[in-house]
GROMACS .gro file of C-alpha atoms in nm:
model
  262
    1MET     CA    1   9.979 -12.485  -2.234
    2PHE     CA    2  10.228 -12.238  -2.382
    3ASP     CA    3   9.993 -12.171  -2.664
    4THR     CA    4   9.718 -12.090  -2.420
    5MET     CA    5   9.936 -11.844  -2.237
    6VAL     CA    6  10.040 -11.670  -2.562
    7GLU     CA    7   9.685 -11.650  -2.669
    8SER     CA    8   9.577 -11.497  -2.337
    9THR     CA    9   9.843 -11.228  -2.363
   10SER     CA   10   9.718 -11.118  -2.707
   11GLN     CA   11   9.362 -11.100  -2.581
   12ALA     CA   12   9.469 -10.879  -2.294
   13LYS     CA   13   9.642 -10.643  -2.535
   14ASP     CA   14   9.332 -10.623  -2.755
   15ALA     CA   15   9.118 -10.545  -2.456
   16GLY     CA   16   9.358 -10.269  -2.349
   17ARG     CA   17   9.347 -10.116  -2.699
   18ARG     CA   18   8.971 -10.114  -2.702
   19SER     CA   19   8.955  -9.949  -2.359
   20ALA     CA   20   9.203  -9.682  -2.461
   21PHE     CA   21   9.013  -9.618  -2.786
   22MET     CA   22   8.686  -9.580  -2.602
   23ALA     CA   23   8.840  -9.347  -2.345
   24VAL     CA   24   8.994  -9.128  -2.615
   25THR     CA   25   8.669  -9.131  -2.809
   26PHE     CA   26   8.472  -9.026  -2.496
   27VAL     CA   27   8.715  -8.745  -2.421
   28ILE     CA   28   8.688  -8.620  -2.783
   29TRP     CA   29   8.309  -8.629  -2.766
   30VAL     CA   30   8.301  -8.443  -2.432
   31VAL     CA   31   8.545  -8.177  -2.557
   32GLY     CA   32   8.348  -8.135  -2.881
   33PHE     CA   33   8.011  -8.113  -2.708
   34THR     CA   34   8.144  -7.865  -2.450
   35GLY     CA   35   8.295  -7.650  -2.724
   36LEU     CA   36   7.968  -7.655  -2.921
   37VAL     CA   37   7.769  -7.543  -2.615
   38ILE     CA   38   8.017  -7.263  -2.537
   39TRP     CA   39   8.010  -7.146  -2.900
   40GLN     CA   40   7.629  -7.137  -2.903
   41ILE     CA   41   7.622  -6.936  -2.578
   42TRP     CA   42   7.879  -6.691  -2.710
   43THR     CA   43   7.693  -6.650  -3.039
   44ALA     CA   44   7.355  -6.601  -2.869
   45ALA     CA   45   7.497  -6.332  -2.634
   46ALA     CA   46   7.648  -6.149  -2.927
   47GLU     CA   47   7.319  -6.153  -3.120
   48LEU     CA   48   7.128  -6.033  -2.812
   49SER     CA   49   7.371  -5.746  -2.767
   50GLN     CA   50   7.338  -5.652  -3.132
   51SER     CA   51   6.951  -5.656  -3.112
   52ALA     CA   52   6.962  -5.440  -2.800
   53ASN     CA   53   7.181  -5.191  -2.983
   54ASP     CA   54   6.936  -5.188  -3.275
   55VAL     CA   55   6.644  -5.119  -3.039
   56THR     CA   56   6.840  -4.839  -2.875
   57LEU     CA   57   6.912  -4.681  -3.212
   58LEU     CA   58   6.545  -4.706  -3.318
   59ALA     CA   59   6.404  -4.549  -2.993
   60PRO     CA   60   6.306  -4.177  -3.030
   61PRO     CA   61   6.512  -3.922  -2.844
   62PRO     CA   62   6.365  -3.766  -2.525
   63PRO     CA   63   6.150  -3.451  -2.573
   64PRO     CA   64   6.319  -3.115  -2.528
   65PRO     CA   65   6.267  -2.933  -2.197
   66PRO     CA   66   5.970  -2.688  -2.181
   67PRO     CA   67   6.039  -2.322  -2.251
   68PRO     CA   68   6.084  -2.093  -1.952
   69PRO     CA   69   5.771  -1.906  -1.831
   70PRO     CA   70   5.723  -1.555  -1.969
   71PRO     CA   71   5.815  -1.266  -1.743
   72PRO     CA   72   5.526  -1.098  -1.554
   73ALA     CA   73   5.356  -0.818  -1.743
   74ALA     CA   74   5.426  -0.472  -1.619
   75SER     CA   75   5.134  -0.293  -1.456
   76THR     CA   76   4.981  -0.042  -1.694
   77SER     CA   77   4.738   0.115  -1.448
   78ALA     CA   78   4.810   0.475  -1.378
   79PRO     CA   79   4.900   0.559  -1.018
   80GLN     CA   80   4.615   0.697  -0.816
   81THR     CA   81   4.647   1.061  -0.737
   82LYS     CA   82   4.515   1.199  -0.413
   83ALA     CA   83   4.286   1.497  -0.416
   84PRO     CA   84   4.464   1.817  -0.330
   85VAL     CA   85   4.405   1.938   0.022
   86ILE     CA   86   4.320   2.303   0.056
   87ASP     CA   87   4.393   2.460   0.391
   88ASP     CA   88   4.111   2.699   0.474
   89THR     CA   89   4.241   2.789   0.819
   90TYR     CA   90   4.347   3.143   0.878
   91THR     CA   91   4.702   3.211   0.999
   92ALA     CA   92   4.822   3.556   1.094
   93PRO     CA   93   5.105   3.666   0.865
   94LYS     CA   94   5.440   3.752   1.015
   95GLU     CA   95   5.499   4.031   0.765
   96VAL     CA   96   5.266   4.270   0.593
   97PRO     CA   97   5.184   4.119   0.251
   98LYS     CA   98   5.242   4.335  -0.051
   99GLU     CA   99   4.932   4.198  -0.223
  100ILE     CA  100   4.605   4.085  -0.064
  101LYS     CA  101   4.428   3.795  -0.237
  102GLU     CA  102   4.055   3.738  -0.201
  103ILE     CA  103   3.945   3.402  -0.061
  104PRO     CA  104   3.740   3.201  -0.316
  105LYS     CA  105   3.367   3.193  -0.254
  106GLN     CA  106   3.362   2.815  -0.246
  107ALA     CA  107   3.616   2.809   0.035
  108GLN     CA  108   3.414   3.068   0.227
  109LEU     CA  109   3.097   2.863   0.183
  110ARG     CA  110   3.269   2.543   0.299
  111SER     CA  111   3.407   2.726   0.600
  112ARG     CA  112   3.067   2.863   0.697
  113VAL     CA  113   2.893   2.527   0.656
  114GLY     CA  114   3.170   2.354   0.851
  115ASP     CA  115   3.127   2.596   1.142
  116ALA     CA  116   2.746   2.550   1.146
  117SER     CA  117   2.754   2.167   1.126
  118SER     CA  118   2.845   1.929   1.402
  119SER     CA  119   3.189   1.771   1.436
  120ASP     CA  120   3.074   1.423   1.325
  121ALA     CA  121   2.911   1.556   1.006
  122ALA     CA  122   3.198   1.787   0.906
  123GLY     CA  123   3.302   1.773   0.542
  124VAL     CA  124   3.645   1.701   0.394
  125VAL     CA  125   3.869   2.003   0.356
  126GLY     CA  126   3.891   2.080  -0.015
  127GLY     CA  127   3.581   1.875  -0.100
  128VAL     CA  128   3.539   1.516  -0.215
  129PRO     CA  129   3.625   1.410  -0.573
  130GLY     CA  130   3.298   1.387  -0.762
  131GLY     CA  131   3.114   1.622  -0.524
  132VAL     CA  132   2.900   1.921  -0.617
  133PRO     CA  133   3.001   2.282  -0.540
  134GLY     CA  134   2.804   2.400  -0.241
  135GLY     CA  135   2.723   2.047  -0.124
  136VAL     CA  136   2.627   1.960   0.234
  137PRO     CA  137   2.896   1.804   0.459
  138GLY     CA  138   2.835   1.435   0.520
  139GLY     CA  139   2.694   1.374   0.171
  140VAL     CA  140   2.810   1.112  -0.079
  141PRO     CA  141   2.975   1.169  -0.419
  142GLY     CA  142   2.718   1.179  -0.698
  143GLY     CA  143   2.433   1.277  -0.464
  144VAL     CA  144   2.147   1.508  -0.557
  145PRO     CA  145   2.195   1.871  -0.442
  146GLY     CA  146   1.926   1.975  -0.197
  147SER     CA  147   1.828   1.620  -0.099
  148THR     CA  148   1.768   1.524   0.265
  149GLY     CA  149   1.937   1.182   0.257
  150ASP     CA  150   1.760   0.873   0.391
  151ALA     CA  151   1.457   1.061   0.528
  152ALA     CA  152   1.122   0.883   0.543
  153PRO     CA  153   0.902   0.941   0.237
  154PRO     CA  154   0.613   1.179   0.282
  155PRO     CA  155   0.275   1.022   0.368
  156PRO     CA  156   0.028   0.968   0.084
  157PRO     CA  157  -0.214   1.251   0.025
  158ASP     CA  158  -0.560   1.229   0.175
  159PRO     CA  159  -0.842   1.136  -0.061
  160PRO     CA  160  -1.041   1.430  -0.189
  161LYS     CA  161  -1.341   1.518   0.020
  162ASP     CA  162  -1.570   1.521  -0.279
  163ALA     CA  163  -1.481   1.162  -0.376
  164GLN     CA  164  -1.793   0.965  -0.450
  165VAL     CA  165  -1.859   0.654  -0.243
  166PRO     CA  166  -2.068   0.390  -0.422
  167THR     CA  167  -2.410   0.348  -0.273
  168GLY     CA  168  -2.459  -0.012  -0.387
  169PRO     CA  169  -2.237  -0.311  -0.302
  170VAL     CA  170  -1.901  -0.345  -0.474
  171ARG     CA  171  -1.863  -0.665  -0.677
  172LYS     CA  172  -1.572  -0.891  -0.573
  173SER     CA  173  -1.451  -1.222  -0.712
  174GLU     CA  174  -1.480  -1.548  -0.521
  175GLY     CA  175  -1.105  -1.562  -0.464
  176VAL     CA  176  -1.102  -1.215  -0.306
  177LEU     CA  177  -1.401  -1.300  -0.088
  178LYS     CA  178  -1.241  -1.619   0.042
  179GLY     CA  179  -0.916  -1.432   0.099
  180ASN     CA  180  -1.093  -1.175   0.318
  181ALA     CA  181  -1.296  -1.438   0.507
  182ILE     CA  182  -1.240  -1.445   0.883
  183ASN     CA  183  -1.476  -1.730   0.973
  184ARG     CA  184  -1.568  -2.006   0.727
  185VAL     CA  185  -1.853  -2.244   0.808
  186GLN     CA  186  -1.885  -2.574   0.622
  187PRO     CA  187  -2.243  -2.683   0.541
  188ASP     CA  188  -2.395  -2.996   0.689
  189TYR     CA  189  -2.475  -3.271   0.438
  190PRO     CA  190  -2.855  -3.319   0.435
  191PRO     CA  191  -2.947  -3.679   0.527
  192VAL     CA  192  -3.210  -3.693   0.252
  193ALA     CA  193  -2.957  -3.591  -0.012
  194LYS     CA  194  -2.702  -3.833   0.128
  195SER     CA  195  -2.944  -4.125   0.119
  196ALA     CA  196  -3.038  -4.030  -0.237
  197ARG     CA  197  -2.668  -4.019  -0.331
  198ILE     CA  198  -2.694  -3.657  -0.450
  199SER     CA  199  -2.372  -3.449  -0.469
  200GLY     CA  200  -2.226  -3.156  -0.658
  201PRO     CA  201  -2.139  -2.784  -0.624
  202VAL     CA  202  -2.382  -2.520  -0.500
  203VAL     CA  203  -2.318  -2.150  -0.583
  204VAL     CA  204  -2.452  -1.901  -0.327
  205GLU     CA  205  -2.477  -1.525  -0.398
  206ILE     CA  206  -2.411  -1.318  -0.083
  207VAL     CA  207  -2.409  -0.951   0.020
  208ILE     CA  208  -2.168  -0.831   0.293
  209ASP     CA  209  -2.230  -0.512   0.493
  210GLU     CA  210  -1.976  -0.252   0.604
  211LYS     CA  211  -1.887  -0.452   0.916
  212GLY     CA  212  -1.814  -0.776   0.728
  213ASN     CA  213  -2.133  -0.964   0.813
  214VAL     CA  214  -2.347  -1.146   0.554
  215THR     CA  215  -2.681  -0.970   0.524
  216SER     CA  216  -2.836  -1.180   0.248
  217ALA     CA  217  -2.766  -1.514   0.077
  218ARG     CA  218  -2.944  -1.703  -0.200
  219ALA     CA  219  -2.857  -2.010  -0.404
  220VAL     CA  220  -2.819  -1.950  -0.777
  221SER     CA  221  -2.722  -2.301  -0.896
  222GLY     CA  222  -2.680  -2.657  -0.771
  223PRO     CA  223  -2.897  -2.952  -0.665
  224ALA     CA  224  -3.220  -2.845  -0.490
  225LEU     CA  225  -3.174  -3.078  -0.193
  226LEU     CA  226  -2.833  -2.919  -0.118
  227GLN     CA  227  -2.915  -2.548  -0.166
  228GLN     CA  228  -3.073  -2.483   0.175
  229ALA     CA  229  -2.770  -2.626   0.361
  230ALA     CA  230  -2.532  -2.414   0.151
  231VAL     CA  231  -2.734  -2.093   0.212
  232SER     CA  232  -2.748  -2.162   0.587
  233ALA     CA  233  -2.369  -2.205   0.601
  234ALA     CA  234  -2.305  -1.893   0.389
  235ARG     CA  235  -2.505  -1.672   0.628
  236ARG     CA  236  -2.266  -1.761   0.913
  237TRP     CA  237  -1.953  -1.647   0.730
  238THR     CA  238  -1.774  -1.328   0.845
  239PHE     CA  239  -1.531  -1.112   0.645
  240LYS     CA  240  -1.291  -0.823   0.685
  241PRO     CA  241  -1.452  -0.483   0.616
  242THR     CA  242  -1.377  -0.350   0.267
  243ILE     CA  243  -1.242   0.010   0.269
  244LEU     CA  244  -1.287   0.229  -0.040
  245ASN     CA  245  -1.171   0.594  -0.043
  246GLY     CA  246  -1.123   0.572   0.332
  247GLN     CA  247  -1.478   0.452   0.403
  248PRO     CA  248  -1.619   0.098   0.450
  249VAL     CA  249  -1.851  -0.021   0.174
  250LYS     CA  250  -2.082  -0.313   0.105
  251VAL     CA  251  -1.953  -0.604  -0.103
  252ALA     CA  252  -2.134  -0.860  -0.317
  253GLY     CA  253  -2.008  -1.185  -0.462
  254ALA     CA  254  -2.054  -1.561  -0.490
  255ILE     CA  255  -1.903  -1.853  -0.301
  256THR     CA  256  -1.921  -2.218  -0.404
  257PHE     CA  257  -1.981  -2.516  -0.171
  258ASN     CA  258  -1.885  -2.862  -0.300
  259PHE     CA  259  -2.087  -3.154  -0.160
  260VAL     CA  260  -1.893  -3.480  -0.203
  261LEU     CA  261  -2.008  -3.821  -0.085
  262ASN     CA  262  -1.754  -4.030   0.109
   0.00000   0.00000   0.00000
């Protein structure tokens, strides 16, 4: 029994040594691992700071500020000078002058014209820059001497009495005739021509008297079955009288009627 007790005591001591060894080993591992992690963090922060410094050194400097705006240019235009004002009014002298000067003719003329004209058309004393000597008050600079302003133009001269008036009709184009037409009559489509399916243009030669009425009409081209209808319609047309040298004249021309089947 004593041996058993001695043997149990030695086992307890061995167990205590193993526990202490494991505890010390765990503490050493924890301290080593913690130190390794802290060292890695410290090294990584230092490298990051160094890379940031390198990027800062490689970045270009900011651009310089823009130059100040140039000063405004001085005005080179010459100052406008007013036209001198000449006083043409007569003032009685207080003392007898030693020398009598003659008034210029231009001033006398301006004074006379100013007295004859109305107050609203009076000229400028001394004249207007760009005016003409002896001009009329109320005119404009650069005007024509002797002109009457915005007066109505004279009427056109009358035609000479010995002007010859044509005895025969005056030839006019179809466009002019249709432009002077007052009443246009469309021809009726003949039933025979419609049943025969006949269509096409018909040209009618007409003569118009001095009053604008058609005095004669005849077909010069076109289908035969359509000519009579075109001539009948042309006779009922009326036109404006044609005036030549102040007198109405006869007019001749041709008009075309187009017959189209629906």
